[in-house]
Coordinates of C-alpha atoms in Angstrom, one line a residue:
M1 CA -3.5 -13.2 -5.3
S2 CA -6.7 -11.3 -6.1
R3 CA -9.2 -13.9 -7.7
W4 CA -10.1 -12.2 -11.1
C5 CA -8.9 -11.4 -14.4
A6 CA -10.2 -9.5 -17.3
F7 CA -9.2 -9.5 -21.3
L8 CA -9.9 -7.2 -24.2
T9 CA -8.7 -9.1 -27.2
S10 CA -10.3 -10.3 -30.5
D11 CA -7.9 -13.4 -30.4
D12 CA -9.7 -16.1 -28.4
P13 CA -10.9 -14.1 -25.4
S14 CA -12.0 -17.2 -23.3
G15 CA -8.7 -18.9 -24.1
A16 CA -6.7 -16.0 -22.6
V17 CA -8.5 -16.5 -19.2
R18 CA -7.8 -20.2 -19.3
A19 CA -4.2 -19.7 -20.2
V20 CA -3.8 -17.8 -17.0
G21 CA -5.4 -20.5 -14.9
G22 CA -8.9 -18.9 -14.7
D23 CA -12.5 -19.9 -15.3
P24 CA -14.3 -17.7 -17.8
V25 CA -17.6 -16.3 -16.4
A26 CA -18.6 -13.8 -19.1
V27 CA -17.5 -13.9 -22.8
T28 CA -18.2 -11.8 -25.9
T29 CA -16.4 -11.3 -29.1
R30 CA -14.1 -8.9 -27.6
H31 CA -14.2 -9.4 -23.7
A32 CA -13.5 -12.1 -21.3
L33 CA -13.9 -11.9 -17.6
G34 CA -12.9 -14.7 -15.4
L35 CA -12.3 -15.8 -11.9
L36 CA -8.9 -17.2 -10.5
P37 CA -8.3 -19.9 -7.9
G38 CA -6.4 -19.3 -4.9
S39 CA -6.3 -17.3 -1.8
G40 CA -6.7 -13.4 -1.6
A41 CA -9.4 -10.8 -1.6
P42 CA -12.8 -12.4 -2.4
A43 CA -13.8 -11.7 -6.1
G44 CA -16.9 -11.9 -7.9
Y45 CA -18.9 -11.6 -11.2
F46 CA -21.4 -8.8 -11.3
T47 CA -24.0 -7.6 -13.8
S48 CA -26.1 -4.4 -14.4
G49 CA -28.2 -4.1 -17.3
E50 CA -25.8 -4.5 -20.2
L51 CA -22.9 -4.0 -18.0
T52 CA -20.8 -7.0 -16.7
A53 CA -17.9 -6.8 -14.3
V54 CA -15.5 -8.7 -12.1
G55 CA -13.4 -7.4 -9.3
A56 CA -13.0 -7.5 -5.5
V57 CA -15.3 -4.8 -3.8
T58 CA -16.0 -4.2 -0.1
L59 CA -18.0 -1.0 0.6
F60 CA -18.2 1.0 3.9
N61 CA -21.0 3.2 2.9
A62 CA -23.5 0.8 1.0
A63 CA -26.5 2.4 2.7
K64 CA -25.8 5.8 1.3
L65 CA -25.1 4.3 -2.1
R66 CA -28.5 2.5 -2.2
A67 CA -30.1 5.7 -1.2
A68 CA -28.7 7.5 -4.0
L69 CA -29.8 4.9 -6.5
G70 CA -33.3 4.6 -5.0
A71 CA -35.5 2.1 -7.0
D72 CA -32.3 1.2 -9.0
A73 CA -30.7 -0.2 -6.0
P74 CA -29.9 -3.9 -5.9
P75 CA -31.6 -6.2 -3.3
P76 CA -30.0 -5.8 0.2
D77 CA -28.4 -9.2 0.0
A78 CA -26.7 -8.4 -3.3
P79 CA -22.8 -8.4 -3.3
D80 CA -21.2 -5.0 -2.9
G81 CA -19.8 -5.4 -6.4
E82 CA -23.1 -5.2 -8.0
L83 CA -24.1 -2.1 -5.9
L84 CA -20.8 -0.4 -7.1
L85 CA -21.4 -1.4 -10.8
R86 CA -25.1 0.1 -10.5
M87 CA -23.4 3.4 -9.2
Y88 CA -21.2 3.3 -12.4
A89 CA -24.2 2.4 -14.5
R90 CA -26.3 5.4 -13.2
F91 CA -23.7 8.1 -12.5
G92 CA -20.6 7.1 -14.4
N93 CA -17.3 8.0 -12.8
A94 CA -19.0 10.2 -10.5
G95 CA -20.8 7.2 -9.0
I96 CA -17.6 5.6 -8.2
A97 CA -16.2 8.7 -6.6
R98 CA -19.2 8.5 -4.2
A99 CA -18.3 5.0 -2.9
D100 CA -16.1 4.5 0.2
G101 CA -14.4 1.2 0.4
M102 CA -11.8 -1.3 -0.7
F103 CA -12.2 -2.0 -4.3
V104 CA -10.9 -2.9 -8.0
L105 CA -13.3 -3.4 -10.7
A106 CA -13.1 -4.3 -14.4
V107 CA -16.2 -3.4 -16.5
A108 CA -16.9 -4.5 -19.8
D109 CA -18.6 -1.5 -21.2
G110 CA -19.6 -1.4 -24.8
P111 CA -16.2 -2.0 -26.9
D112 CA -14.1 -1.0 -23.9
L113 CA -12.7 -2.5 -20.8
V114 CA -12.8 0.1 -17.9
L115 CA -10.8 -0.3 -14.9
F116 CA -11.3 1.3 -11.5
R117 CA -9.0 1.3 -8.4
D118 CA -10.4 2.6 -5.0
H119 CA -9.5 6.2 -4.0
V120 CA -6.5 5.4 -1.7
G121 CA -5.2 2.2 -3.3
T122 CA -6.2 -0.5 -0.9
R123 CA -6.4 -3.2 -3.4
T124 CA -4.1 -3.7 -6.4
L125 CA -4.9 -3.6 -10.1
F126 CA -2.3 -4.5 -12.9
Y127 CA -2.7 -4.2 -16.7
A128 CA -0.6 -4.8 -19.6
R129 CA -1.0 -4.4 -23.5
A130 CA 0.0 -6.8 -26.2
G131 CA -0.5 -5.4 -29.7
R132 CA -4.1 -4.1 -29.6
S133 CA -5.0 -6.5 -26.8
W134 CA -5.2 -5.8 -23.1
A135 CA -5.1 -7.9 -19.9
A136 CA -6.0 -6.9 -16.4
S137 CA -6.0 -8.4 -12.9
G138 CA -5.6 -7.8 -9.4
S139 CA -2.9 -10.4 -9.5
I140 CA 0.5 -9.3 -11.1
R141 CA 1.2 -13.1 -11.8
A142 CA -1.9 -13.5 -13.9
V143 CA -1.1 -10.6 -16.1
A144 CA 2.7 -11.6 -16.4
D145 CA 1.6 -15.2 -17.4
W146 CA -0.5 -14.0 -20.4
P147 CA 1.1 -15.9 -23.3
A148 CA 0.6 -12.8 -25.7
L149 CA 2.8 -10.7 -23.5
R150 CA 6.7 -11.1 -23.8
T151 CA 7.9 -9.6 -20.7
G152 CA 11.0 -9.7 -18.4
L153 CA 12.8 -7.7 -15.7
H154 CA 12.3 -4.1 -15.7
L155 CA 15.5 -2.6 -14.5
P156 CA 14.3 0.9 -13.8
A157 CA 12.0 -0.5 -11.3
V158 CA 15.0 -2.3 -9.6
R159 CA 16.5 1.1 -9.1
S160 CA 13.1 2.4 -7.7
F161 CA 12.8 -0.5 -5.3
L162 CA 16.3 0.0 -3.9
T163 CA 15.8 3.6 -3.4
F164 CA 12.2 3.6 -1.9
A165 CA 11.8 -0.1 -0.5
Y166 CA 8.6 -0.3 -2.6
L167 CA 7.5 0.7 -6.2
P168 CA 6.0 4.0 -6.0
G169 CA 4.0 4.5 -9.2
R170 CA 2.9 2.7 -12.3
E171 CA 5.9 0.7 -12.9
T172 CA 6.5 -2.9 -11.8
L173 CA 9.3 -5.3 -11.9
F174 CA 8.0 -6.9 -15.1
R175 CA 8.5 -5.0 -18.2
D176 CA 5.4 -3.7 -19.9
V177 CA 3.2 -4.5 -16.9
H178 CA 1.9 -1.6 -15.0
E179 CA 0.0 -0.9 -11.8
A180 CA -3.2 1.3 -12.1
L181 CA -3.2 4.4 -9.9
P182 CA -5.6 4.9 -7.1
G183 CA -8.6 7.2 -7.6
R184 CA -8.3 6.7 -11.3
C185 CA -10.5 5.3 -14.1
L186 CA -8.5 3.7 -16.8
R187 CA -10.4 3.1 -20.2
L188 CA -8.9 0.4 -22.3
R189 CA -9.9 0.5 -26.1
P190 CA -9.8 -2.2 -28.7
D191 CA -7.5 -0.2 -30.9
G192 CA -4.8 -0.7 -28.3
T193 CA -5.1 3.1 -26.9
S194 CA -6.1 4.0 -23.4
V195 CA -7.5 7.0 -21.6
E196 CA -7.0 7.8 -17.9
E197 CA -9.4 10.0 -15.8
T198 CA -9.0 11.0 -12.2
Y199 CA -12.3 10.6 -10.3
W200 CA -10.9 11.6 -6.9
E201 CA -7.8 13.2 -5.6
P202 CA -7.4 15.1 -2.4
A203 CA -7.5 18.8 -2.6
E204 CA -6.1 21.5 -0.3
T205 CA -9.0 23.7 1.0
T206 CA -8.6 26.9 3.2
D207 CA -10.5 26.4 6.3
D208 CA -9.4 29.0 9.0
R209 CA -11.7 27.8 11.8
S210 CA -10.2 27.2 15.3
A211 CA -8.1 24.1 16.2
A212 CA -11.0 23.1 18.5
A213 CA -13.4 23.2 15.7
H214 CA -11.3 21.1 13.5
A215 CA -10.6 18.6 16.2
L216 CA -14.3 18.2 16.9
D217 CA -15.0 17.6 13.3
L218 CA -12.1 15.2 13.0
R219 CA -13.3 13.3 16.0
A220 CA -16.8 12.8 14.5
L221 CA -15.2 11.6 11.3
L222 CA -12.9 9.2 12.9
E223 CA -15.8 7.7 15.0
D224 CA -17.7 7.4 11.8
A225 CA -14.8 5.7 9.9
T226 CA -14.3 3.2 12.5
V227 CA -17.9 2.4 13.1
R228 CA -18.4 1.7 9.3
R229 CA -15.5 -0.7 9.4
L230 CA -16.6 -2.8 12.3
P231 CA -18.1 -6.2 11.5
V232 CA -21.8 -6.6 12.3
G233 CA -22.4 -9.2 15.0
E234 CA -18.8 -10.4 15.2
P235 CA -15.6 -9.9 17.2
V236 CA -12.9 -7.7 15.6
G237 CA -9.2 -7.7 15.8
V238 CA -7.1 -4.7 16.2
L239 CA -3.3 -4.6 15.4
L240 CA -1.9 -2.5 18.3
S241 CA 1.6 -1.2 18.3
G242 CA 1.2 1.3 21.2
G243 CA 1.6 4.3 18.9
I244 CA -1.0 7.0 18.8
D245 CA -2.6 5.8 15.5
S246 CA -3.2 2.1 16.5
S247 CA -4.0 3.1 20.0
L248 CA -6.8 5.6 19.0
V249 CA -8.3 2.8 16.5
T250 CA -8.3 0.4 19.4
A251 CA -10.0 3.0 21.6
L252 CA -12.7 3.7 19.1
A253 CA -13.3 0.2 18.3
A254 CA -13.7 -0.7 22.0
K255 CA -16.1 2.3 22.5
N256 CA -18.2 1.6 19.5
H257 CA -18.2 -2.2 19.1
D258 CA -21.0 -4.4 20.9
Q259 CA -18.7 -7.6 20.4
T260 CA -15.4 -8.7 21.6
V261 CA -12.3 -6.5 20.6
R262 CA -9.2 -8.4 20.5
S263 CA -5.8 -6.6 20.3
Y264 CA -2.6 -7.9 19.0
S265 CA 1.0 -6.8 19.4
I266 CA 4.5 -8.1 18.3
A267 CA 7.5 -8.8 20.3
F268 CA 11.0 -10.0 19.2
T269 CA 13.3 -12.3 21.0
G270 CA 16.6 -10.7 22.2
T271 CA 17.4 -7.1 23.6
T272 CA 15.7 -5.0 21.0
P273 CA 13.8 -2.1 22.5
N274 CA 10.0 -2.7 22.3
E275 CA 6.8 -0.8 22.9
L276 CA 4.9 -3.5 24.8
A277 CA 4.6 -1.5 27.9
Y278 CA 2.6 1.1 26.0
S279 CA 0.5 -1.4 23.8
G280 CA -0.2 -3.3 27.2
L281 CA -1.3 0.0 28.7
V282 CA -3.8 0.8 25.9
A283 CA -5.1 -2.6 26.1
A284 CA -5.7 -2.5 29.6
H285 CA -7.3 1.0 29.5
C286 CA -9.6 0.0 26.7
H287 CA -10.5 -3.5 28.3
T288 CA -9.5 -5.6 25.0
E289 CA -8.5 -9.2 25.0
H290 CA -4.9 -8.6 24.4
R291 CA -2.4 -10.9 23.0
V292 CA 1.3 -10.6 22.5
L293 CA 2.8 -12.6 19.7
T294 CA 6.7 -13.2 20.2
V295 CA 8.5 -13.6 16.7
P296 CA 12.0 -15.6 16.8
G297 CA 14.4 -14.8 14.1
E298 CA 14.3 -18.5 13.3
T299 CA 10.5 -18.1 12.3
V300 CA 11.4 -15.2 10.1
A301 CA 13.8 -17.1 8.3
A302 CA 11.7 -20.1 7.9
R303 CA 8.6 -18.0 6.6
L304 CA 10.3 -15.2 4.7
A305 CA 10.3 -16.7 1.2
E306 CA 6.7 -17.8 1.4
T307 CA 5.8 -14.4 2.7
V308 CA 7.5 -12.4 -0.1
A309 CA 5.7 -14.5 -2.6
L310 CA 2.3 -13.3 -1.3
L311 CA 3.3 -9.8 -2.3
D312 CA 2.5 -8.7 -5.9
C313 CA 5.2 -6.1 -5.8
P314 CA 8.0 -6.4 -3.3
V315 CA 8.2 -4.6 -0.1
G316 CA 11.5 -4.0 1.7
D317 CA 9.9 -4.0 5.1
P318 CA 11.2 -6.4 7.7
L319 CA 7.8 -6.5 9.5
T320 CA 6.3 -8.5 6.6
V321 CA 6.5 -11.9 8.3
P322 CA 5.4 -10.6 11.7
N323 CA 2.5 -9.0 10.1
L324 CA 1.6 -12.3 8.4
L325 CA 1.8 -14.1 11.7
L326 CA -0.2 -11.5 13.4
A327 CA -3.0 -12.0 10.7
E328 CA -2.8 -15.8 11.2
A329 CA -3.3 -15.3 15.0
A330 CA -6.2 -13.1 14.5
A331 CA -7.8 -15.7 12.0
A332 CA -7.1 -18.5 14.4
D333 CA -9.1 -16.6 17.1
G334 CA -12.0 -16.4 14.7
A335 CA -11.8 -12.8 13.5
R336 CA -12.8 -12.1 9.9
V337 CA -11.8 -8.3 10.1
V338 CA -8.8 -6.7 11.7
L339 CA -8.4 -2.9 12.0
N340 CA -5.1 -1.2 12.0
G341 CA -3.7 2.3 12.6
E342 CA -2.1 2.7 9.3
G343 CA -2.6 6.3 7.8
G344 CA -1.8 8.6 10.6
D345 CA 1.7 9.5 9.3
P346 CA 1.1 10.0 5.6
V347 CA -2.2 11.9 6.3
F348 CA -1.6 14.1 9.3
G349 CA 2.1 14.8 9.3
G350 CA 4.2 12.1 10.8
P351 CA 7.9 11.3 10.6
K352 CA 10.1 12.6 7.6
N353 CA 8.1 15.8 7.0
L354 CA 10.2 17.8 9.8
P355 CA 13.6 17.0 8.2
M356 CA 12.2 17.9 4.8
L357 CA 10.9 21.2 6.1
I358 CA 14.3 22.0 7.7
F359 CA 15.9 21.2 4.5
E360 CA 13.6 23.6 2.6
L361 CA 14.6 26.4 5.1
T362 CA 18.2 25.8 4.7
R363 CA 19.0 24.7 1.0
D364 CA 20.9 27.1 -1.1
D365 CA 20.3 25.0 -4.3
P366 CA 17.8 26.7 -6.6
D367 CA 17.3 23.7 -8.9
P368 CA 13.6 22.8 -8.9
T369 CA 14.5 19.1 -8.5
A370 CA 16.5 19.7 -5.2
R371 CA 13.6 19.0 -3.0
A372 CA 12.7 15.6 -4.8
R373 CA 16.3 14.7 -4.6
A374 CA 16.4 15.5 -0.8
Y375 CA 13.2 13.5 -0.5
L376 CA 14.8 10.5 -2.1
D377 CA 17.9 10.6 0.1
S378 CA 15.6 10.9 3.3
Y379 CA 14.4 7.4 2.7
R380 CA 18.1 6.3 3.7
K381 CA 17.8 3.1 1.9
C382 CA 20.1 2.1 -1.0
H383 CA 19.7 5.3 -3.1
G384 CA 23.4 6.7 -2.3
D385 CA 24.9 3.2 -2.8
L386 CA 23.5 2.4 -6.3
P387 CA 26.7 3.4 -8.1
V388 CA 28.6 0.7 -6.1
L389 CA 25.8 -1.7 -5.6
L390 CA 24.6 -2.1 -9.1
S391 CA 26.7 -3.9 -11.7
P392 CA 28.4 -1.9 -14.5
D393 CA 26.0 -3.5 -17.1
V394 CA 22.9 -2.4 -15.2
L395 CA 24.2 1.2 -14.6
A396 CA 24.8 1.4 -18.3
A397 CA 21.4 0.2 -19.2
L398 CA 20.0 2.8 -16.7
T399 CA 21.8 5.6 -18.5
D400 CA 18.8 6.9 -20.4
A401 CA 16.1 5.9 -17.9
P402 CA 14.0 8.7 -16.7
P403 CA 15.1 10.2 -13.3
L404 CA 13.6 9.0 -10.2
T405 CA 12.7 12.5 -9.2
D406 CA 10.0 12.2 -12.0
L407 CA 8.2 9.9 -9.8
L408 CA 7.7 12.5 -7.3
A409 CA 7.0 15.6 -9.5
P410 CA 3.1 15.2 -9.6
T411 CA 2.7 15.7 -6.0
L412 CA 5.9 17.2 -4.7
T413 CA 5.8 20.4 -6.6
A414 CA 3.4 23.5 -6.3
G415 CA 0.1 22.5 -8.0
A416 CA -2.9 20.9 -6.2
M417 CA -1.4 21.8 -3.0
T418 CA 0.2 25.2 -2.0
S419 CA 1.6 24.4 1.3
L420 CA 4.9 22.6 1.5
L421 CA 3.6 20.4 4.4
N422 CA 0.6 19.3 2.3
Q423 CA 2.8 18.7 -0.7
L424 CA 4.7 16.2 1.5
L425 CA 1.8 14.6 2.9
H426 CA 0.2 14.2 -0.6
T427 CA 3.4 12.5 -1.7
N428 CA 3.5 10.2 1.2
L429 CA -0.3 9.3 0.5
R430 CA 0.2 8.8 -3.2
T431 CA 3.4 6.9 -3.0
K432 CA 4.0 4.9 0.4
G433 CA 0.4 4.8 1.3
A434 CA -0.8 3.3 -2.0
H435 CA 2.1 1.2 -2.9
H436 CA 3.5 0.0 0.4
I437 CA 1.3 0.4 3.4
L438 CA -2.1 -0.4 2.2
T439 CA -1.1 -3.1 -0.3
K440 CA 1.1 -4.9 2.0
V441 CA -1.7 -5.0 4.6
E442 CA -4.3 -6.2 2.1
R443 CA -2.2 -9.1 0.8
L444 CA -1.0 -10.4 4.1
T445 CA -4.3 -10.4 5.8
A446 CA -6.2 -11.7 2.7
A447 CA -3.7 -14.6 2.7
S448 CA -5.1 -15.5 6.1
G449 CA -8.8 -15.0 5.1
L450 CA -9.2 -11.7 6.8
E451 CA -10.0 -8.1 5.8
G452 CA -7.5 -5.6 7.0
R453 CA -9.2 -2.3 7.4
A454 CA -7.7 1.2 8.1
P455 CA -10.0 3.9 9.4
L456 CA -7.3 6.6 9.1
F457 CA -7.2 6.0 5.3
D458 CA -11.0 6.8 5.2
R459 CA -11.6 9.3 2.2
A460 CA -13.6 11.7 4.4
V461 CA -10.9 11.6 7.1
I462 CA -8.2 12.5 4.2
D463 CA -10.5 15.1 2.7
H464 CA -10.7 16.7 6.3
A465 CA -6.9 16.5 6.8
F466 CA -6.3 18.7 3.8
R467 CA -8.8 21.3 5.1
V468 CA -6.9 21.4 8.4
P469 CA -4.3 24.3 8.4
P470 CA -0.8 22.9 8.4
R471 CA 0.1 24.7 11.6
F472 CA -2.4 22.3 13.4
K473 CA -0.8 19.3 11.9
L474 CA 2.8 20.1 12.6
A475 CA 2.6 22.4 15.6
G476 CA 6.2 23.4 16.3
A477 CA 7.8 20.2 16.5
T478 CA 4.8 18.2 17.6
E479 CA 3.7 15.8 14.8
K480 CA 0.2 15.0 14.1
W481 CA -0.9 17.4 16.7
I482 CA -4.6 18.0 15.5
L483 CA -4.9 14.0 15.5
K484 CA -3.8 13.8 19.1
E485 CA -6.1 16.7 20.2
A486 CA -9.1 14.9 18.6
V487 CA -8.7 11.8 20.6
R488 CA -7.1 13.0 23.6
D489 CA -10.0 12.2 26.0
L490 CA -9.9 8.5 24.7
L491 CA -6.4 7.5 25.7
P492 CA -3.9 8.1 28.6
A493 CA -1.8 11.2 28.2
T494 CA 1.3 8.9 28.3
I495 CA 0.0 7.5 24.9
V496 CA -1.0 10.8 23.5
D497 CA 1.9 13.0 24.2
R498 CA 4.9 10.5 23.8
P499 CA 7.0 11.0 20.6
K500 CA 7.0 8.5 17.9
S501 CA 9.7 5.9 18.4
G502 CA 8.3 3.1 15.9
M503 CA 8.9 -0.5 16.1
R504 CA 12.7 -1.6 16.5
V505 CA 13.1 -4.6 14.4
P506 CA 16.3 -6.8 14.9
V507 CA 17.3 -7.0 11.2
Q508 CA 21.0 -6.9 11.8
Q509 CA 20.6 -9.7 14.3
W510 CA 18.6 -11.8 11.9
L511 CA 21.2 -11.4 9.2
A512 CA 23.9 -12.3 11.4
G513 CA 22.0 -15.2 12.9
P514 CA 19.2 -17.4 11.5
L515 CA 19.3 -15.6 8.1
R516 CA 23.0 -15.6 7.6
D517 CA 23.3 -18.8 5.6
L518 CA 20.1 -18.0 3.5
G519 CA 21.5 -14.5 2.9
H520 CA 24.9 -16.0 1.5
D521 CA 23.3 -18.6 -0.4
L522 CA 20.8 -16.3 -2.3
L523 CA 22.9 -13.3 -2.7
L524 CA 26.0 -15.1 -3.7
G525 CA 24.4 -18.0 -5.3
R526 CA 24.3 -19.2 -9.1
S527 CA 21.0 -17.5 -9.7
A528 CA 21.7 -14.2 -8.4
R529 CA 25.2 -14.3 -10.3
A530 CA 23.5 -15.3 -13.5
R531 CA 21.1 -12.2 -13.1
G532 CA 23.9 -9.9 -12.9
L533 CA 22.3 -7.0 -11.0
F534 CA 24.6 -6.5 -8.2
R535 CA 28.5 -6.0 -7.8
E536 CA 29.6 -9.3 -5.9
D537 CA 32.4 -7.3 -4.0
T538 CA 29.7 -4.9 -2.5
I539 CA 27.4 -7.7 -1.6
R540 CA 30.4 -9.7 0.1
A541 CA 31.4 -6.5 1.9
W542 CA 27.9 -6.0 3.4
L543 CA 27.6 -9.6 4.3
R544 CA 31.0 -9.5 6.2
G545 CA 29.7 -6.5 8.1
D546 CA 32.3 -4.0 6.7
G547 CA 31.3 -0.7 8.1
A548 CA 28.8 -2.3 10.4
L549 CA 28.9 0.8 12.7
L550 CA 27.1 2.8 9.9
P551 CA 23.5 2.9 10.3
R552 CA 21.1 1.1 7.8
Q553 CA 23.4 -1.6 6.6
G554 CA 21.2 -4.3 7.8
G555 CA 18.2 -2.5 6.2
K556 CA 20.1 -2.3 2.9
L557 CA 20.8 -6.0 2.8
W558 CA 17.2 -6.6 3.7
L559 CA 16.2 -4.7 0.6
V560 CA 18.6 -7.0 -1.7
L561 CA 17.7 -10.1 -0.1
S562 CA 13.9 -9.3 -0.3
L563 CA 14.3 -8.5 -4.1
E564 CA 16.1 -11.7 -4.8
L565 CA 13.4 -13.6 -3.1
W566 CA 10.8 -12.0 -4.9
L567 CA 12.4 -12.4 -8.3
R568 CA 12.8 -16.1 -7.7
A569 CA 9.2 -16.5 -6.4
F570 CA 7.9 -14.8 -9.6
D571 CA 10.5 -16.5 -11.9
V572 CA 11.4 -13.1 -13.3
G573 CA 14.0 -13.5 -16.1
P574 CA 16.3 -10.8 -17.6

């Protein structure tokens, strides 16, 4: 959990902090800022003049921010949170926009409580209102435990999770508990109202320079983003799958770091195809200390429940336990920072975009929501199964719920982006990037005392990506073409030019083997039946393997199992 909380209430503010297990560090007649025990992103208490704040802040451009503040800059050994708070005190929201890093910050500013989440959503931020009072924390558990809040299971979020395998916007599985969006300032007021302002959003820019010029600029930005994320005077770990994204980060780290670079890859027992030959090739090429971690299904079964409980919102990704094991291995080797290659797909045009472009060329449905419906279907999770998966009572309760396409409308329609490819990338960035990829990595690395840093999600890299003409990102059928051109000299052609295959996770084998008993006990047990979310006949059919030749059945069961484990871990009632 993220170790801070903040309250805006006239009803015993310090008592609210203590009620969720926190220790008050700053209390007024309206505000209470507190720190929470437990593991997670390091949190702190910060001051600047009359402003006080709590949060978790890691900055990658501290030197630039100090230069901008001049004589108002804090001492060099001051925490990053104080530097960020001074930027806000001096420049307002524009000061936050100038920062580059991983942060959430809650500021007691006059009568208001002001919340900031970093540009891309690396760290999570939750909030809730009870009457005219407000609660906020990086931990959803802390907000949901607030005694003034009467919460329960939010059924529309169940539907969203089963469709996306994560929760793509403000909604959470707790009724009346919301997730703040990245790149936003949320001002909570003592009368119970709130105002949301955007301090950063990627923008499409026309830049018709040559591909070579764009690749040259991108290469410089990638180098800078990686260098700024390298720990000074310490070894660094890199999570290396063997794909282009993690490979280029490994190569840039090895080129620019003056300490040991350790790379880590995953393997699974059994006959599932893997990418170890490619990751081994990259490790040898970059001269890293390479380690392959083999993950048996029995370990996944033994560690799944505790791993799910680390996530503030569930993620239906079967790589969660392996990701946690990689983080633990890197921590055991003495690393404090691990880099990863996340971000290449949502920023530069990875998988899913080509099928959506083909759909757009061939569709004959003039309905403006047709594109959004096709996007939902492209996830190939449980969206098409909802009528036979959800119980009649749940389906009836969802009759008047807003359509799922509403979650995609802000980015998947013409607006900030005119190019269809850029609209798709913008959607991927603001949904899967902010609410699945980044938050999963942050939670699982922080649980091991690490910081997981993603150079490809760097703000300047993203800004440049939306200046690159779409024809250079998706060149014919070649995805992420400009990214590959920018780093072609760093890696073997075998790595640069091979098509993306992705990690093959043996979910079906796990569910038929070491997870079989757990799956039956959880999904058909008393607690699941009492919750009444699913039709038992559908669950039994999936567990029996009916229709096992169809794709994604194992993935669908994994979603349902992950959801049930999360609801139990967080004690979410109806």
